[in-house]
XYZ file of C-alpha atoms in Angstrom:
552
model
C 45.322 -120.957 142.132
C 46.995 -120.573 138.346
C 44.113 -118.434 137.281
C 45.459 -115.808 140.175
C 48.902 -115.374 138.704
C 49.985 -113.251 136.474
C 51.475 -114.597 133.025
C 54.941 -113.972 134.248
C 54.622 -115.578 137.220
C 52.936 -118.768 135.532
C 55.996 -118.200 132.928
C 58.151 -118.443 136.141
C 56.563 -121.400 137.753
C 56.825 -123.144 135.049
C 60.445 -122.634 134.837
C 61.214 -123.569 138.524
C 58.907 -126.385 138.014
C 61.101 -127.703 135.177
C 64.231 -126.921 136.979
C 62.790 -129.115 140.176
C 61.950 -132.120 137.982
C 65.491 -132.256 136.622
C 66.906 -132.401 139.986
C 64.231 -135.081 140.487
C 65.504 -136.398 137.289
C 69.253 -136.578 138.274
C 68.137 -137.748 142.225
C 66.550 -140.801 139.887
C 69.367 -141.254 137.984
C 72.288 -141.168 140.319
C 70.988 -142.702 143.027
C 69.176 -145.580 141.031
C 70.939 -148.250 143.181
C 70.336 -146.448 146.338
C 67.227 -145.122 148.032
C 68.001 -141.503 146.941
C 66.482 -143.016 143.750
C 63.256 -143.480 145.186
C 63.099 -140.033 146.605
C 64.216 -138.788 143.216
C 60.671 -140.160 141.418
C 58.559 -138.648 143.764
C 60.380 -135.427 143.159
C 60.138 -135.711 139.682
C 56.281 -136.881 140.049
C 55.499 -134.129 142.627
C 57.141 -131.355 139.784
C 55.186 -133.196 137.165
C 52.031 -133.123 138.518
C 52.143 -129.303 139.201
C 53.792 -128.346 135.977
C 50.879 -129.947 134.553
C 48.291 -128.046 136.483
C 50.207 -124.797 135.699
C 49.721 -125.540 132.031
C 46.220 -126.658 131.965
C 45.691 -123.007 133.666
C 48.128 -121.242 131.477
C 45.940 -119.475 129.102
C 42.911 -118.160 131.753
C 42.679 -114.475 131.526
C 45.141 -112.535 133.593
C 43.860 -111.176 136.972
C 43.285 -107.691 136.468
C 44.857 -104.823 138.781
C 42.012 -104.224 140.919
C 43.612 -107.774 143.192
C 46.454 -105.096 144.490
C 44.035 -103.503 146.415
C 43.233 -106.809 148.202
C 45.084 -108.915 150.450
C 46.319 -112.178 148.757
C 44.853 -115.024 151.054
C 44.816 -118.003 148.674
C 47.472 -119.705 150.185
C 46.389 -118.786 153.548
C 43.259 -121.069 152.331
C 45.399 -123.913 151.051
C 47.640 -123.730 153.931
C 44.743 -124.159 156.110
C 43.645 -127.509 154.288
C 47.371 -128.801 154.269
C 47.402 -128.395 158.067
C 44.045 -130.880 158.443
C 45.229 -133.125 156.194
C 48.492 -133.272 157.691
C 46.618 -133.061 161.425
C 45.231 -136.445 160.574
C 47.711 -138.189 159.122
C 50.002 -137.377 161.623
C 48.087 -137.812 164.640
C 46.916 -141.423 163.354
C 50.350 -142.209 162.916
C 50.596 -141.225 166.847
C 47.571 -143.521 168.321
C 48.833 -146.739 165.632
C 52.701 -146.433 167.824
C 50.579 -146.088 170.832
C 48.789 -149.344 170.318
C 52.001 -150.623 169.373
C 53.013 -149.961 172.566
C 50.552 -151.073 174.485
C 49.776 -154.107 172.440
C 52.723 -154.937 170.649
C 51.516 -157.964 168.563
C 48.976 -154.924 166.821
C 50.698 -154.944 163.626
C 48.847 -154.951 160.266
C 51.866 -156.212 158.388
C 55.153 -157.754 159.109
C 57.513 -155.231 157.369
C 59.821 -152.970 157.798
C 58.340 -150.491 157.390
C 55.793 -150.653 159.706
C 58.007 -150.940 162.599
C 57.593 -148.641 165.913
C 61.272 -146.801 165.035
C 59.610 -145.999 160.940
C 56.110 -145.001 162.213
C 57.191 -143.100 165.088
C 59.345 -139.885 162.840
C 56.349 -140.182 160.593
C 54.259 -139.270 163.637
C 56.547 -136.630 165.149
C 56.813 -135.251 162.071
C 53.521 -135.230 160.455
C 52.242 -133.618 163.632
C 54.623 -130.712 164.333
C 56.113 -130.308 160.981
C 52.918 -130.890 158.763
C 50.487 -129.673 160.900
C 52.277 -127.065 162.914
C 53.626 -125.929 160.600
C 51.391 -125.186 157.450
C 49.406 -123.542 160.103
C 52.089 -121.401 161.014
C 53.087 -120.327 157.241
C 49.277 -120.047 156.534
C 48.333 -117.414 159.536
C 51.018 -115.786 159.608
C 50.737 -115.049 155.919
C 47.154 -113.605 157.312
C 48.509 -111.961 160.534
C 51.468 -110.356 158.554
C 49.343 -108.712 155.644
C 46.338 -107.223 158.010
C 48.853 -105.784 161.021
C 50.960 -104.574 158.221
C 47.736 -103.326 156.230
C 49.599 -104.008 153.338
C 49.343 -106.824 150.478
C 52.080 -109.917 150.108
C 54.527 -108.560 147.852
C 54.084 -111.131 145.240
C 51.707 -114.429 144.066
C 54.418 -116.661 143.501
C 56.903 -117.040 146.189
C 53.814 -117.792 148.724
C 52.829 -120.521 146.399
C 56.730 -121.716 146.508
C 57.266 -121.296 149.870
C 53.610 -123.524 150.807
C 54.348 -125.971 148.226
C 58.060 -126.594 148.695
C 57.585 -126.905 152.389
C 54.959 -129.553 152.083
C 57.255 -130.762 149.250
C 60.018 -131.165 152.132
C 57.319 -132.812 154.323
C 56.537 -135.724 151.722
C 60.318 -136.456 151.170
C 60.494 -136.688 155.520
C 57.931 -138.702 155.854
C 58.200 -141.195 153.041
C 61.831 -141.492 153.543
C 62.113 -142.797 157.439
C 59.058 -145.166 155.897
C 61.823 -146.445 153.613
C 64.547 -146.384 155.750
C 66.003 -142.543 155.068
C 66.844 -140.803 158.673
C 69.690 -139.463 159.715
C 68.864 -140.223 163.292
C 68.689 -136.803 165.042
C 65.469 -137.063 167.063
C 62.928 -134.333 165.198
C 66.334 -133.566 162.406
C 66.066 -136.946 160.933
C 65.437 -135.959 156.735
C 68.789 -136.471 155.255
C 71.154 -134.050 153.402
C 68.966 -133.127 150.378
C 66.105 -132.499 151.864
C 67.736 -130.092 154.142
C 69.234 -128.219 151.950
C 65.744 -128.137 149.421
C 64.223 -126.610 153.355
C 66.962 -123.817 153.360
C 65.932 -122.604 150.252
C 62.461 -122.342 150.931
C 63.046 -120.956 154.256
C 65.000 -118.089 153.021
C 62.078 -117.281 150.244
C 59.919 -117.285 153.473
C 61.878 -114.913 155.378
C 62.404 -112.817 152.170
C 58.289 -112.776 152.091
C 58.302 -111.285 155.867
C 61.283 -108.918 155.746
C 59.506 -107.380 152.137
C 55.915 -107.154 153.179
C 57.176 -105.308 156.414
C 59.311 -102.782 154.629
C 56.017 -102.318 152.389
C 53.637 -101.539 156.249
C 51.311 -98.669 156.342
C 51.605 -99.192 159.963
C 54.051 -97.066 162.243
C 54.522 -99.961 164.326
C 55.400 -103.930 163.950
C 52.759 -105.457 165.968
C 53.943 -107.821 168.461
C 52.517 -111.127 166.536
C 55.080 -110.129 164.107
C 58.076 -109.912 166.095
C 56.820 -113.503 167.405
C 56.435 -114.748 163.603
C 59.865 -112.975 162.621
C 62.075 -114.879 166.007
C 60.320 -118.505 164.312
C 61.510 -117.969 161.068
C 65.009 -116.407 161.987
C 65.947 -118.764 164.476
C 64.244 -121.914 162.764
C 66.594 -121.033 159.506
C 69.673 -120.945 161.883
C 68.917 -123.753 164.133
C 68.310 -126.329 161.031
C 71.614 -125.075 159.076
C 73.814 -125.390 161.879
C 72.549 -128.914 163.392
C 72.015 -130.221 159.746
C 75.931 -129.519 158.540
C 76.820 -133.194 156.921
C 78.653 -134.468 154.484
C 77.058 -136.658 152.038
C 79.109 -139.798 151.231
C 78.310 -139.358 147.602
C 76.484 -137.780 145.269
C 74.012 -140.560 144.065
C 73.454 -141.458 148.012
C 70.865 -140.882 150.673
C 73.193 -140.960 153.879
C 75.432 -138.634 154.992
C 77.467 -138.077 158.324
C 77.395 -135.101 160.549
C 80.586 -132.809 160.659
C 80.320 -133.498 164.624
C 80.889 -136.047 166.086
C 80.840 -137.079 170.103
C 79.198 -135.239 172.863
C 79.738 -132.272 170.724
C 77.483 -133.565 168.470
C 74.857 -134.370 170.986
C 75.350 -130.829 172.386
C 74.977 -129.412 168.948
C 71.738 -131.753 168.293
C 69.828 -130.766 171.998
C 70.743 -126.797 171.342
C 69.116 -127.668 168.039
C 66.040 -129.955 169.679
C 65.339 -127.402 172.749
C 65.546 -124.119 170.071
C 63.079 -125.929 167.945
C 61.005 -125.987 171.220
C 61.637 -122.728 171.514
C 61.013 -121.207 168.376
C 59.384 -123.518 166.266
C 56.401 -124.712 168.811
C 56.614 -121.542 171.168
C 57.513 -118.353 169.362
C 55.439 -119.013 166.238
C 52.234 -119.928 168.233
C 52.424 -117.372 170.594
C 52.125 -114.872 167.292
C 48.825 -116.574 166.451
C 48.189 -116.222 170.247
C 48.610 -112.780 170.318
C 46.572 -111.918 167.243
C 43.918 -114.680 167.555
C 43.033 -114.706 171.382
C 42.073 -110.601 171.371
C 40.875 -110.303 168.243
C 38.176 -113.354 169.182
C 38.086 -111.768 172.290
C 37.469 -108.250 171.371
C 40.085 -106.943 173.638
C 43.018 -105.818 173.308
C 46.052 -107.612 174.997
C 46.159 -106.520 178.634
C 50.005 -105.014 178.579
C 51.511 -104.980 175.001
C 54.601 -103.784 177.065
C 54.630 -107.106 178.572
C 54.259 -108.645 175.446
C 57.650 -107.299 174.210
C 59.252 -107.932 177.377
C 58.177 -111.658 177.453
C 59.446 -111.531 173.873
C 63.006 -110.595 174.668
C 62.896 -112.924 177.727
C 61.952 -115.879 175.463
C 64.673 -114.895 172.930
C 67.578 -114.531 175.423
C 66.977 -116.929 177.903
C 66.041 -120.224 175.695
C 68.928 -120.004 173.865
C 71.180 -121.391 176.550
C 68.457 -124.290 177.942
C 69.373 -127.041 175.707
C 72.003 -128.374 177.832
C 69.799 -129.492 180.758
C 68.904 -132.358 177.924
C 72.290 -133.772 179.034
C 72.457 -133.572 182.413
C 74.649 -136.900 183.792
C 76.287 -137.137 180.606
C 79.812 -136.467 179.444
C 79.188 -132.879 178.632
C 81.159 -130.592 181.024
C 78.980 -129.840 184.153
C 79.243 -126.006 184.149
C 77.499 -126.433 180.911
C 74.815 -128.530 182.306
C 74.461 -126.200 185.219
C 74.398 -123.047 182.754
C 71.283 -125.533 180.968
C 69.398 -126.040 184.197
C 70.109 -122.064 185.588
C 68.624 -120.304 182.273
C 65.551 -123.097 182.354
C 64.276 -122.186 185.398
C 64.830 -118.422 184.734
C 62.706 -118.884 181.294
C 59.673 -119.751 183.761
C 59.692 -115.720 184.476
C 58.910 -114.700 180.015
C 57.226 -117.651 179.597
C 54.565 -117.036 182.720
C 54.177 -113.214 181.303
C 52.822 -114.618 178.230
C 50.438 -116.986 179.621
C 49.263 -114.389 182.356
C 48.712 -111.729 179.476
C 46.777 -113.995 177.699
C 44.194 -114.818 180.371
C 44.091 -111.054 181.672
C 43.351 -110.393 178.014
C 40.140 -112.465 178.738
C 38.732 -109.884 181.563
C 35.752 -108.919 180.584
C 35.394 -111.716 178.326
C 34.732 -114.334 180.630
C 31.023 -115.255 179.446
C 32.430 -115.119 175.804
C 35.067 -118.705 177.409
C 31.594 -119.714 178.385
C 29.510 -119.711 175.357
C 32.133 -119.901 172.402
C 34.289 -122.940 171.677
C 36.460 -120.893 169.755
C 37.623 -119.192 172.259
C 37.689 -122.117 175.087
C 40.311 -123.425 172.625
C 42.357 -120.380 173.203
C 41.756 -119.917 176.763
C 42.235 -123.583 177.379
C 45.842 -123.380 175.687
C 47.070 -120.241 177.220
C 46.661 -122.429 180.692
C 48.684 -125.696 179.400
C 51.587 -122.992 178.092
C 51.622 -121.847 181.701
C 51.561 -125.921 182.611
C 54.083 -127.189 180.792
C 56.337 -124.361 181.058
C 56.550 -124.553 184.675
C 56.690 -128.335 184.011
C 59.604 -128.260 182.015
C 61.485 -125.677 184.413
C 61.329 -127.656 187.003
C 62.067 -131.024 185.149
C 65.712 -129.311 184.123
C 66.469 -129.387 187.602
C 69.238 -131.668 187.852
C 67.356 -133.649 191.019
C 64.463 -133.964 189.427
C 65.235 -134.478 185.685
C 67.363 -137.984 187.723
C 63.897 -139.395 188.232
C 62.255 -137.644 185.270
C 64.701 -138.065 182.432
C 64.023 -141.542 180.371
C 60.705 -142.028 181.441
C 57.174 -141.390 180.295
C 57.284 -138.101 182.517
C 58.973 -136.400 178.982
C 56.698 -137.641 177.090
C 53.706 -136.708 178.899
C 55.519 -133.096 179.116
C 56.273 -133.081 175.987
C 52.435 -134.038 174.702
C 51.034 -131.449 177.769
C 52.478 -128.668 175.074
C 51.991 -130.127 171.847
C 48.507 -130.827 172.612
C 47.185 -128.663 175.351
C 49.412 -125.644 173.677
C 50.094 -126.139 169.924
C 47.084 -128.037 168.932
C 44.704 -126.200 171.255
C 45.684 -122.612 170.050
C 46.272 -123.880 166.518
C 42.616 -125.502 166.689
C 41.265 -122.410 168.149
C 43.140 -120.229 165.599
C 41.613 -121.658 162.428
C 38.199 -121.684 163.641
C 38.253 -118.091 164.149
C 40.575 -117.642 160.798
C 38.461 -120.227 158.497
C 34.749 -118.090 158.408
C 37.054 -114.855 157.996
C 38.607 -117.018 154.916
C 35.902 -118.142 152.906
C 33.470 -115.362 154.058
C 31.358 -117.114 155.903
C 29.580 -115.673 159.525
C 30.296 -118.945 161.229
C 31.644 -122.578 161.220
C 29.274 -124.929 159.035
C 28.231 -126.222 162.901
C 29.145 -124.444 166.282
C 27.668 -128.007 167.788
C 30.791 -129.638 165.629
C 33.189 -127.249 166.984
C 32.063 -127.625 171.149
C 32.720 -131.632 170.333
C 36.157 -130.915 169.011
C 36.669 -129.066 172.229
C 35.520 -131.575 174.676
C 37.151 -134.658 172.760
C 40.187 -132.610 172.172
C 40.744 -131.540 176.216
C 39.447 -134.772 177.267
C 41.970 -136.685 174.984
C 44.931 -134.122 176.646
C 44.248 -134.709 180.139
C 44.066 -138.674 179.683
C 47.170 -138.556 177.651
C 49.200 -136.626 180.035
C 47.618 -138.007 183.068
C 48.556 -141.243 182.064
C 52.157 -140.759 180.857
C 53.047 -138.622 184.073
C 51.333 -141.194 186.407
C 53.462 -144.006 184.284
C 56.973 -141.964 184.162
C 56.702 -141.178 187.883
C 56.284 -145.121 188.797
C 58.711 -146.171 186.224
C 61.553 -143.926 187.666
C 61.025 -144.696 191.023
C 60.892 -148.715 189.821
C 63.998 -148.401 188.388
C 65.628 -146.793 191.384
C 64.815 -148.704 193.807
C 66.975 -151.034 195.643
C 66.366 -154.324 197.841
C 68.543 -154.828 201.158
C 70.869 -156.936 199.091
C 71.994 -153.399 197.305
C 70.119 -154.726 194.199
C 67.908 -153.498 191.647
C 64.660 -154.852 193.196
C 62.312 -154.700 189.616
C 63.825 -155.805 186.698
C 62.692 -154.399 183.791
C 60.001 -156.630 182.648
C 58.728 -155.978 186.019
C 58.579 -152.100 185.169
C 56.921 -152.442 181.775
C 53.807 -154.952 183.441
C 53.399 -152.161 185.447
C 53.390 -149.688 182.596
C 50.528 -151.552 180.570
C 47.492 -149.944 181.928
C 49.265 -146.425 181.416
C 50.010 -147.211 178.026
C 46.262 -148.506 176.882
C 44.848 -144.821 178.460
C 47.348 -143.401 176.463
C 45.986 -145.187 173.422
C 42.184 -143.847 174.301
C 43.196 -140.410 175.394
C 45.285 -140.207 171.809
C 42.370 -141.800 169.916
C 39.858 -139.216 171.308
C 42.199 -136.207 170.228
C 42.412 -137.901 166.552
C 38.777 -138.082 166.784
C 38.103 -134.519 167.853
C 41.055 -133.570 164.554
C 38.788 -135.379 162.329
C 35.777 -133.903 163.142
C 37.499 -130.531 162.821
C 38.598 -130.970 159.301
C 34.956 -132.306 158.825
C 33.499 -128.879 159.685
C 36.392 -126.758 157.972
C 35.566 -129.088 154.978
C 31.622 -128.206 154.567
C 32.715 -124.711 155.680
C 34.085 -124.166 153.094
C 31.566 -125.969 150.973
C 29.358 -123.999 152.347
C 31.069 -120.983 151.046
C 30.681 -122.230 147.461
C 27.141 -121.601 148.113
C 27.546 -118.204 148.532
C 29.345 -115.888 151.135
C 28.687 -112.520 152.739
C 31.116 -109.662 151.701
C 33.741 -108.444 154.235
C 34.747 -104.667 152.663
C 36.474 -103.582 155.696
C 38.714 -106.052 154.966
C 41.372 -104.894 152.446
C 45.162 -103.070 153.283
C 44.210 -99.507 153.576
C 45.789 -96.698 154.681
C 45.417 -95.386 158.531
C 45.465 -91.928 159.175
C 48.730 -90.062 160.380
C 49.391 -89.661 163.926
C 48.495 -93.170 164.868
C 49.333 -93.256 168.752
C 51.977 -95.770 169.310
C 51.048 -98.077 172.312
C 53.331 -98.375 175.343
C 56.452 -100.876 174.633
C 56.269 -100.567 171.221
């Protein structure tokens, strides 16, 4: 890592590294009776522990110039090992609260902290946060520089965007351990850590916006415009649903500068965008580069690519409301929710389509490669849950759907069958390309990450739609007395079978992540061994006249 920076950018880490361990410094200091204090060590730690490795590496010899005629990829690697680690952590996190739930006395100790509202955040947000998104910033570093055929502009602000965002992730997760949320479901990190995301965000766009000015392509290919709509509308989503005002300097908490159903409006434009762009937009650019590059074909319609793009971009940002639906927001704004939900089915089914008629003439590649299945597989649970969730905004049926275990098995039908399956089937084609390698370590490894992985899915979502459908109907029905006729206790008996196959079908999915970092471990181990040389694959110049494909 040091040994591939330049002396002025080690002269420059070293000075933001300094400048990050005095604000851990002051964090420490001012908040020393409050648990901004606590946060403000592991700042100060975190800075401390790279300024040391920056100075143990100070002196190696300076790369020489021949590195600008190669992509830059080293934080593509070490974003690819934050995502595993985080992968596992957070999904463990996510079977221990399903126990919890299913066998409530299955506690390991009787703290605080290791109550079902502490572990829960730490799940959520290990999961998308950690893993979804170090994968995101790690491929799309690789999808941006080889569509662009053109280097990252710099070694350092990669390193500071990767770091600082995993930096952000530590201060989430530790703090709702401790007791630090702000309690917006998937916005919980409080004011400091917000603002410490901003600034890393904006490096991150900075990064896109200069490596595409720097293209020695005529075109933006469409994984870009994909990768560009996540980072855009991420950065605008989190400032605007994150505007709070500390109560002091040397504390953690801070109130939002909302308040009411405004606030909840605010907070579900926020939650549904993040949806949108975070866990949709961002994984549909590693769809479309991933899926026909694998595939060896290109995408069916790259017109319909754009078009879905635009559809996606327009139409989700007026869904949100349908979170709210029999609440005390006006109803012409829940209607205007539900209307532009339903219509989102019509992008959202263009992308899924063009994935899997991007497969024609690929079929007995699904059959034989993993990699792929992964792909294919998660192209078909985007189609899934989108309809789902369409028809869930609909006002009828979000009155049975809404509170139940129906969301959550929606919910988990994308962030498994979609984000984890593409993400999974992503690095496996994007690790060997990495570290040089012609394969995975084992190809067995990768078919049982597949089977556990979709096995685990359709358990978990099987379960939770089976138990959200009974427990909304339980809780609406009436006895000829014109009472409730199950009580609630009555409702979560009947839940407890639902909840223990939710347990097994998480545990298998853990399983199958573990076994995947296993094989992207010795992969890479394997690589140390000694690798195959890739010269094809370095930002060259294309020769003038490049056709320019329809829609683009």
């Amino acid at each position: 890592m040091v040994s591939g920076l330049t002396v002025s950018e080690r002269q420059l880490s070293l000075a933001i590294l300094f400048l990050l361990a005095l604000c851990g410094l002051a964090m420490a200091a001012g908040g020393r009776a409050d648990l901004l204090g606590i946060h403000g060590f592991i700042v100060l730690a975190f800075s401390g522990v790279l300024f040391w490795c920056v100075l143990s590496g100070f002196y190696d010899p300076e790369p020489s110039d021949e590195r600008l005629s190669q992509y830059y990829d080293d934080p593509t690697k070490a974003g690819i090992v934050f995502a595993m680690i985080w992968a596992v952590i957070g999904m463990f996190f996510g079977v221990w609260v399903a126990a919890l739930l299913a066998w409530p006395e299955l506690t390991f100790v009787d703290q605080a902290w290791a109550s079902f509202g502490r572990l829960r955040p730490v799940h959520t947000s290990g999961v998308i946060f950690g893993f979804g998104g170090n994968a995101l910033i790690a491929t799309s570093f690789h999808v941006l520089q080889r569509t662009s055929r053109a280097r990252l502009p710099d070694q350092f602000s990669p390193w500071f965007v990767l770091i600082g965002y995993n930096l952000f992730c530590i201060v989430a997760a530790s703090g709702y351990l401790i007791g630090v949320t702000q309690s917006k479901e998937y916005a919980e990190p409080e004011w400091y850590a917000d603002i410490w995301l901003v600034i890393v965000w904006v490096v991150y766009f900075l990064i896109y916006i200069r490596t595409l000015q720097r293209r020695k392509e005529p075109h933006i290919y469409v994984a870009n415009w994909y990768y560009m709509a996540f980072i855009l509308v991420v950065a605008v989503l989190h400032i605007v649903n994150n505007l709070a005002v500390p109560i002091g300097w040397g504390s953690a908490k801070s109130y939002s500068v909302y308040s009411g159903v405004q606030d909840a409006m605010v907070q579900w434009w926020y939650g549904h965008n993040a949806v949108a762009f975070f866990l949709t937009a961002g994984f549909l650019g590693m769809m479309y580069y991933y899926l026909p590059k694998r595939a060896g074909r290109p995408i069916f319609s790259y017109r319909l690519s754009i078009i879905s793009f635009w559809g996606i971009t327009f139409f989700y940002m007026w869904a949100g409301s349908h979170h709210l639906h029999y609440t005390a927001l006006p109803q012409w704004v829940q209607s205007l929710g539900m209307t532009f939900s339903v219509m989102l089915l019509v992008p959202s089914w263009a992308s899924a389509g063009n994935a899997l008629a991007t497969l024609n003439g690929a079929w007995d590649k699904v059959r034989t490669d993993a990699t792929l299945r992964f792909m294919m597989v998660a192209a078909v649970f985007y189609g899934l849950s989108t309809f789902e969730g369409s028809f869930m905004a609909i006002r009828a049926v979000n009155s049975l759907s809404h509170y139940t275990d129906w969301t959550v098995g929606h919910v988990h039908a994308g962030a498994l069958g979609w984000v984890a399956m593409i993400t999974f089937g992503s690095l496996y084609a994007l690790v060997p390309w990495m570290w040089k390698q012609e394969r995975m370590y084992s190809p067995a490894l990768v078919e049982v990450h597949f089977w556990l992985a979709l096995t685990g899915s359709v358990v978990y979502v099987f379960a939770m739609w089976n138990s959200g459908i009974i427990q909304g109907l339980m809780w609406r029905t009436y006895n000829d007395s014109g009472t409730l006729a199950y009580s609630f206790v009555d409702s979560l008996v009947a839940m407890h079978p639902y909840y223990i196959a939710r347990t097994i079908g998480g545990l298998c999915f853990l399983l199958g992540a573990a076994v995947g970092a296993y094989n992207i471990a010795m992969t890479i181990r394997m690589a140390r061994a000694g690798g195959i040389t890739d010269e094809q694959d370095i930002p060259v110049k294309r020769p003038v006249g490049v056709a320019v494909q329809p829609g683009e």
